[in-house]
Amino acid sequence: MKSCYCCSGKAFETCCEPFIKGTNIPVFPEQLMRSRYTAYVLQLADYLIETTEASQRKYYSKNEILAWAKANTWIKLEISKAYDTIVEFKAYYLDNRLQAQIHHEKSTFKHVNGKWYYVDGEFY
């Protein structure tokens, strides 16, 4: 059993993989957040674009997402709060100079036609 990259303590095969493969859809924003973090670890820019709310996609470049995902070594995800449409988290990583970094974000999600999507984030 391979532990999921999102640090949930569950197996990847039963945690984020079904969301990324499209065989299941996240029921809660936290599940989508975890699968998006996993997509950064696995460098899956298409999934990150697809799970961004349609009106916000114009602000993101697949190439830039992929470059950022590849430039960093992802260490762990820590969820601080998850309620309603908000997920606050810290993503720990090493940058391209191997300096420890923390991406601290309070993300907003939107439920559209039965699916959750990332809308935007407030960064700390």
mmCIF file with all atom_site columns, C-alpha atoms in Angstrom:
data_model
loop_
_atom_site.group_PDB
_atom_site.id
_atom_site.type_symbol
_atom_site.label_atom_id
_atom_site.label_alt_id
_atom_site.label_comp_id
_atom_site.label_asym_id
_atom_site.label_entity_id
_atom_site.label_seq_id
_atom_site.pdbx_PDB_ins_code
_atom_site.Cartn_x
_atom_site.Cartn_y
_atom_site.Cartn_z
_atom_site.occupancy
_atom_site.B_iso_or_equiv
_atom_site.pdbx_formal_charge
_atom_site.auth_seq_id
_atom_site.auth_comp_id
_atom_site.auth_asym_id
_atom_site.auth_atom_id
_atom_site.pdbx_PDB_model_num
ATOM 1   C CA . MET A 1 1   ? 0.000   0.000  0.000   1.00 0.00 ? 1   MET A CA 1
ATOM 2   C CA . LYS A 1 2   ? 1.409   3.356  -1.064  1.00 0.00 ? 2   LYS A CA 1
ATOM 3   C CA . SER A 1 3   ? 0.416   6.217  1.250   1.00 0.00 ? 3   SER A CA 1
ATOM 4   C CA . CYS A 1 4   ? -1.327  9.071  -0.496  1.00 0.00 ? 4   CYS A CA 1
ATOM 5   C CA . TYR A 1 5   ? 0.778   12.112 -1.316  1.00 0.00 ? 5   TYR A CA 1
ATOM 6   C CA . CYS A 1 6   ? -1.811  14.362 0.378   1.00 0.00 ? 6   CYS A CA 1
ATOM 7   C CA . CYS A 1 7   ? -0.829  13.062 3.841   1.00 0.00 ? 7   CYS A CA 1
ATOM 8   C CA . SER A 1 8   ? -4.345  11.813 4.655   1.00 0.00 ? 8   SER A CA 1
ATOM 9   C CA . GLY A 1 9   ? -2.962  8.559  6.012   1.00 0.00 ? 9   GLY A CA 1
ATOM 10  C CA . LYS A 1 10  ? -4.984  6.624  3.431   1.00 0.00 ? 10  LYS A CA 1
ATOM 11  C CA . ALA A 1 11  ? -3.689  4.613  0.491   1.00 0.00 ? 11  ALA A CA 1
ATOM 12  C CA . PHE A 1 12  ? -3.216  6.588  -2.741  1.00 0.00 ? 12  PHE A CA 1
ATOM 13  C CA . GLU A 1 13  ? -5.415  4.048  -4.577  1.00 0.00 ? 13  GLU A CA 1
ATOM 14  C CA . THR A 1 14  ? -8.391  4.795  -2.304  1.00 0.00 ? 14  THR A CA 1
ATOM 15  C CA . CYS A 1 15  ? -7.711  8.475  -1.592  1.00 0.00 ? 15  CYS A CA 1
ATOM 16  C CA . CYS A 1 16  ? -6.738  10.839 -4.423  1.00 0.00 ? 16  CYS A CA 1
ATOM 17  C CA . GLU A 1 17  ? -6.173  8.463  -7.327  1.00 0.00 ? 17  GLU A CA 1
ATOM 18  C CA . PRO A 1 18  ? -9.908  7.860  -8.058  1.00 0.00 ? 18  PRO A CA 1
ATOM 19  C CA . PHE A 1 19  ? -10.475 11.639 -8.258  1.00 0.00 ? 19  PHE A CA 1
ATOM 20  C CA . ILE A 1 20  ? -7.468  12.200 -10.518 1.00 0.00 ? 20  ILE A CA 1
ATOM 21  C CA . LYS A 1 21  ? -8.450  9.301  -12.798 1.00 0.00 ? 21  LYS A CA 1
ATOM 22  C CA . GLY A 1 22  ? -12.060 10.533 -12.894 1.00 0.00 ? 22  GLY A CA 1
ATOM 23  C CA . THR A 1 23  ? -13.539 7.310  -11.519 1.00 0.00 ? 23  THR A CA 1
ATOM 24  C CA . ASN A 1 24  ? -14.938 9.234  -8.543  1.00 0.00 ? 24  ASN A CA 1
ATOM 25  C CA . ILE A 1 25  ? -15.663 12.876 -7.750  1.00 0.00 ? 25  ILE A CA 1
ATOM 26  C CA . PRO A 1 26  ? -14.847 14.716 -4.529  1.00 0.00 ? 26  PRO A CA 1
ATOM 27  C CA . VAL A 1 27  ? -17.823 15.120 -2.211  1.00 0.00 ? 27  VAL A CA 1
ATOM 28  C CA . PHE A 1 28  ? -16.159 17.840 -0.120  1.00 0.00 ? 28  PHE A CA 1
ATOM 29  C CA . PRO A 1 29  ? -13.833 20.752 -0.988  1.00 0.00 ? 29  PRO A CA 1
ATOM 30  C CA . GLU A 1 30  ? -11.122 19.239 1.235   1.00 0.00 ? 30  GLU A CA 1
ATOM 31  C CA . GLN A 1 31  ? -11.043 16.120 -0.950  1.00 0.00 ? 31  GLN A CA 1
ATOM 32  C CA . LEU A 1 32  ? -10.595 18.276 -4.042  1.00 0.00 ? 32  LEU A CA 1
ATOM 33  C CA . MET A 1 33  ? -7.872  20.282 -2.293  1.00 0.00 ? 33  MET A CA 1
ATOM 34  C CA . ARG A 1 34  ? -6.019  17.105 -1.373  1.00 0.00 ? 34  ARG A CA 1
ATOM 35  C CA . SER A 1 35  ? -6.277  15.745 -4.914  1.00 0.00 ? 35  SER A CA 1
ATOM 36  C CA . ARG A 1 36  ? -5.031  19.052 -6.333  1.00 0.00 ? 36  ARG A CA 1
ATOM 37  C CA . TYR A 1 37  ? -1.990  18.939 -4.034  1.00 0.00 ? 37  TYR A CA 1
ATOM 38  C CA . THR A 1 38  ? -1.372  15.369 -5.217  1.00 0.00 ? 38  THR A CA 1
ATOM 39  C CA . ALA A 1 39  ? -1.640  16.606 -8.804  1.00 0.00 ? 39  ALA A CA 1
ATOM 40  C CA . TYR A 1 40  ? 1.163   19.099 -8.092  1.00 0.00 ? 40  TYR A CA 1
ATOM 41  C CA . VAL A 1 41  ? 3.291   16.288 -6.669  1.00 0.00 ? 41  VAL A CA 1
ATOM 42  C CA . LEU A 1 42  ? 2.611   14.142 -9.745  1.00 0.00 ? 42  LEU A CA 1
ATOM 43  C CA . GLN A 1 43  ? 2.896   17.109 -12.140 1.00 0.00 ? 43  GLN A CA 1
ATOM 44  C CA . LEU A 1 44  ? -0.599  16.695 -13.568 1.00 0.00 ? 44  LEU A CA 1
ATOM 45  C CA . ALA A 1 45  ? -1.318  20.185 -14.902 1.00 0.00 ? 45  ALA A CA 1
ATOM 46  C CA . ASP A 1 46  ? -4.380  19.042 -16.897 1.00 0.00 ? 46  ASP A CA 1
ATOM 47  C CA . TYR A 1 47  ? -6.123  17.949 -13.692 1.00 0.00 ? 47  TYR A CA 1
ATOM 48  C CA . LEU A 1 48  ? -5.322  21.273 -12.042 1.00 0.00 ? 48  LEU A CA 1
ATOM 49  C CA . ILE A 1 49  ? -6.819  23.208 -14.951 1.00 0.00 ? 49  ILE A CA 1
ATOM 50  C CA . GLU A 1 50  ? -9.882  20.919 -15.156 1.00 0.00 ? 50  GLU A CA 1
ATOM 51  C CA . THR A 1 51  ? -10.605 21.337 -11.436 1.00 0.00 ? 51  THR A CA 1
ATOM 52  C CA . THR A 1 52  ? -10.378 25.136 -11.598 1.00 0.00 ? 52  THR A CA 1
ATOM 53  C CA . GLU A 1 53  ? -13.728 26.900 -11.945 1.00 0.00 ? 53  GLU A CA 1
ATOM 54  C CA . ALA A 1 54  ? -14.338 27.741 -15.632 1.00 0.00 ? 54  ALA A CA 1
ATOM 55  C CA . SER A 1 55  ? -14.410 31.546 -15.212 1.00 0.00 ? 55  SER A CA 1
ATOM 56  C CA . GLN A 1 56  ? -10.993 31.432 -13.480 1.00 0.00 ? 56  GLN A CA 1
ATOM 57  C CA . ARG A 1 57  ? -9.124  29.225 -15.963 1.00 0.00 ? 57  ARG A CA 1
ATOM 58  C CA . LYS A 1 58  ? -8.030  32.183 -18.090 1.00 0.00 ? 58  LYS A CA 1
ATOM 59  C CA . TYR A 1 59  ? -5.780  33.283 -15.211 1.00 0.00 ? 59  TYR A CA 1
ATOM 60  C CA . TYR A 1 60  ? -3.767  30.045 -15.262 1.00 0.00 ? 60  TYR A CA 1
ATOM 61  C CA . SER A 1 61  ? -1.285  28.693 -17.758 1.00 0.00 ? 61  SER A CA 1
ATOM 62  C CA . LYS A 1 62  ? -0.820  24.946 -18.030 1.00 0.00 ? 62  LYS A CA 1
ATOM 63  C CA . ASN A 1 63  ? 2.873   25.498 -18.809 1.00 0.00 ? 63  ASN A CA 1
ATOM 64  C CA . GLU A 1 64  ? 3.376   27.742 -15.762 1.00 0.00 ? 64  GLU A CA 1
ATOM 65  C CA . ILE A 1 65  ? 1.590   25.270 -13.481 1.00 0.00 ? 65  ILE A CA 1
ATOM 66  C CA . LEU A 1 66  ? 3.728   22.441 -14.809 1.00 0.00 ? 66  LEU A CA 1
ATOM 67  C CA . ALA A 1 67  ? 6.935   24.472 -14.460 1.00 0.00 ? 67  ALA A CA 1
ATOM 68  C CA . TRP A 1 68  ? 6.129   25.332 -10.825 1.00 0.00 ? 68  TRP A CA 1
ATOM 69  C CA . ALA A 1 69  ? 5.167   21.735 -10.027 1.00 0.00 ? 69  ALA A CA 1
ATOM 70  C CA . LYS A 1 70  ? 8.426   20.441 -11.539 1.00 0.00 ? 70  LYS A CA 1
ATOM 71  C CA . ALA A 1 71  ? 10.642  23.127 -9.968  1.00 0.00 ? 71  ALA A CA 1
ATOM 72  C CA . ASN A 1 72  ? 9.683   22.093 -6.444  1.00 0.00 ? 72  ASN A CA 1
ATOM 73  C CA . THR A 1 73  ? 10.044  18.982 -4.328  1.00 0.00 ? 73  THR A CA 1
ATOM 74  C CA . TRP A 1 74  ? 6.752   18.530 -2.519  1.00 0.00 ? 74  TRP A CA 1
ATOM 75  C CA . ILE A 1 75  ? 7.122   17.347 1.072   1.00 0.00 ? 75  ILE A CA 1
ATOM 76  C CA . LYS A 1 76  ? 3.743   17.401 2.790   1.00 0.00 ? 76  LYS A CA 1
ATOM 77  C CA . LEU A 1 77  ? 0.282   18.889 2.969   1.00 0.00 ? 77  LEU A CA 1
ATOM 78  C CA . GLU A 1 78  ? -1.292  20.096 6.191   1.00 0.00 ? 78  GLU A CA 1
ATOM 79  C CA . ILE A 1 79  ? -4.974  21.084 6.292   1.00 0.00 ? 79  ILE A CA 1
ATOM 80  C CA . SER A 1 80  ? -5.565  23.791 8.937   1.00 0.00 ? 80  SER A CA 1
ATOM 81  C CA . LYS A 1 81  ? -9.298  24.338 8.446   1.00 0.00 ? 81  LYS A CA 1
ATOM 82  C CA . ALA A 1 82  ? -11.979 22.998 6.139   1.00 0.00 ? 82  ALA A CA 1
ATOM 83  C CA . TYR A 1 83  ? -15.519 24.352 6.320   1.00 0.00 ? 83  TYR A CA 1
ATOM 84  C CA . ASP A 1 84  ? -18.299 25.214 3.867   1.00 0.00 ? 84  ASP A CA 1
ATOM 85  C CA . THR A 1 85  ? -16.515 26.323 0.679   1.00 0.00 ? 85  THR A CA 1
ATOM 86  C CA . ILE A 1 86  ? -13.160 27.144 2.333   1.00 0.00 ? 86  ILE A CA 1
ATOM 87  C CA . VAL A 1 87  ? -10.023 25.051 2.846   1.00 0.00 ? 87  VAL A CA 1
ATOM 88  C CA . GLU A 1 88  ? -6.999  26.565 4.556   1.00 0.00 ? 88  GLU A CA 1
ATOM 89  C CA . PHE A 1 89  ? -3.779  24.638 4.113   1.00 0.00 ? 89  PHE A CA 1
ATOM 90  C CA . LYS A 1 90  ? 0.003   24.688 4.179   1.00 0.00 ? 90  LYS A CA 1
ATOM 91  C CA . ALA A 1 91  ? 1.966   22.920 1.461   1.00 0.00 ? 91  ALA A CA 1
ATOM 92  C CA . TYR A 1 92  ? 5.582   22.296 2.441   1.00 0.00 ? 92  TYR A CA 1
ATOM 93  C CA . TYR A 1 93  ? 8.173   22.013 -0.305  1.00 0.00 ? 93  TYR A CA 1
ATOM 94  C CA . LEU A 1 94  ? 11.775  22.583 -1.290  1.00 0.00 ? 94  LEU A CA 1
ATOM 95  C CA . ASP A 1 95  ? 12.266  25.145 -4.037  1.00 0.00 ? 95  ASP A CA 1
ATOM 96  C CA . ASN A 1 96  ? 14.705  24.790 -6.930  1.00 0.00 ? 96  ASN A CA 1
ATOM 97  C CA . ARG A 1 97  ? 17.544  25.965 -4.628  1.00 0.00 ? 97  ARG A CA 1
ATOM 98  C CA . LEU A 1 98  ? 16.504  23.290 -2.079  1.00 0.00 ? 98  LEU A CA 1
ATOM 99  C CA . GLN A 1 99  ? 15.332  25.982 0.335   1.00 0.00 ? 99  GLN A CA 1
ATOM 100 C CA . ALA A 1 100 ? 12.413  24.975 2.568   1.00 0.00 ? 100 ALA A CA 1
ATOM 101 C CA . GLN A 1 101 ? 9.223   26.866 1.686   1.00 0.00 ? 101 GLN A CA 1
ATOM 102 C CA . ILE A 1 102 ? 5.639   26.920 2.926   1.00 0.00 ? 102 ILE A CA 1
ATOM 103 C CA . HIS A 1 103 ? 2.740   27.820 0.637   1.00 0.00 ? 103 HIS A CA 1
ATOM 104 C CA . HIS A 1 104 ? -0.007  28.936 3.050   1.00 0.00 ? 104 HIS A CA 1
ATOM 105 C CA . GLU A 1 105 ? -3.361  29.478 1.374   1.00 0.00 ? 105 GLU A CA 1
ATOM 106 C CA . LYS A 1 106 ? -7.017  29.894 2.246   1.00 0.00 ? 106 LYS A CA 1
ATOM 107 C CA . SER A 1 107 ? -8.757  28.515 -0.863  1.00 0.00 ? 107 SER A CA 1
ATOM 108 C CA . THR A 1 108 ? -12.323 29.077 -1.977  1.00 0.00 ? 108 THR A CA 1
ATOM 109 C CA . PHE A 1 109 ? -14.245 26.367 -3.820  1.00 0.00 ? 109 PHE A CA 1
ATOM 110 C CA . LYS A 1 110 ? -17.534 26.393 -5.716  1.00 0.00 ? 110 LYS A CA 1
ATOM 111 C CA . HIS A 1 111 ? -20.016 23.586 -6.328  1.00 0.00 ? 111 HIS A CA 1
ATOM 112 C CA . VAL A 1 112 ? -21.190 23.602 -9.968  1.00 0.00 ? 112 VAL A CA 1
ATOM 113 C CA . ASN A 1 113 ? -23.384 20.914 -11.558 1.00 0.00 ? 113 ASN A CA 1
ATOM 114 C CA . GLY A 1 114 ? -22.540 18.344 -8.892  1.00 0.00 ? 114 GLY A CA 1
ATOM 115 C CA . LYS A 1 115 ? -18.773 18.975 -8.861  1.00 0.00 ? 115 LYS A CA 1
ATOM 116 C CA . TRP A 1 116 ? -16.431 21.046 -6.721  1.00 0.00 ? 116 TRP A CA 1
ATOM 117 C CA . TYR A 1 117 ? -14.006 23.463 -8.365  1.00 0.00 ? 117 TYR A CA 1
ATOM 118 C CA . TYR A 1 118 ? -11.162 25.622 -7.086  1.00 0.00 ? 118 TYR A CA 1
ATOM 119 C CA . VAL A 1 119 ? -12.007 29.329 -7.473  1.00 0.00 ? 119 VAL A CA 1
ATOM 120 C CA . ASP A 1 120 ? -9.176  31.305 -5.897  1.00 0.00 ? 120 ASP A CA 1
ATOM 121 C CA . GLY A 1 121 ? -7.008  31.683 -2.847  1.00 0.00 ? 121 GLY A CA 1
ATOM 122 C CA . GLU A 1 122 ? -5.832  34.148 -0.259  1.00 0.00 ? 122 GLU A CA 1
ATOM 123 C CA . PHE A 1 123 ? -2.125  33.735 0.383   1.00 0.00 ? 123 PHE A CA 1
ATOM 124 C CA . TYR A 1 124 ? -0.292  34.269 3.675   1.00 0.00 ? 124 TYR A CA 1
#
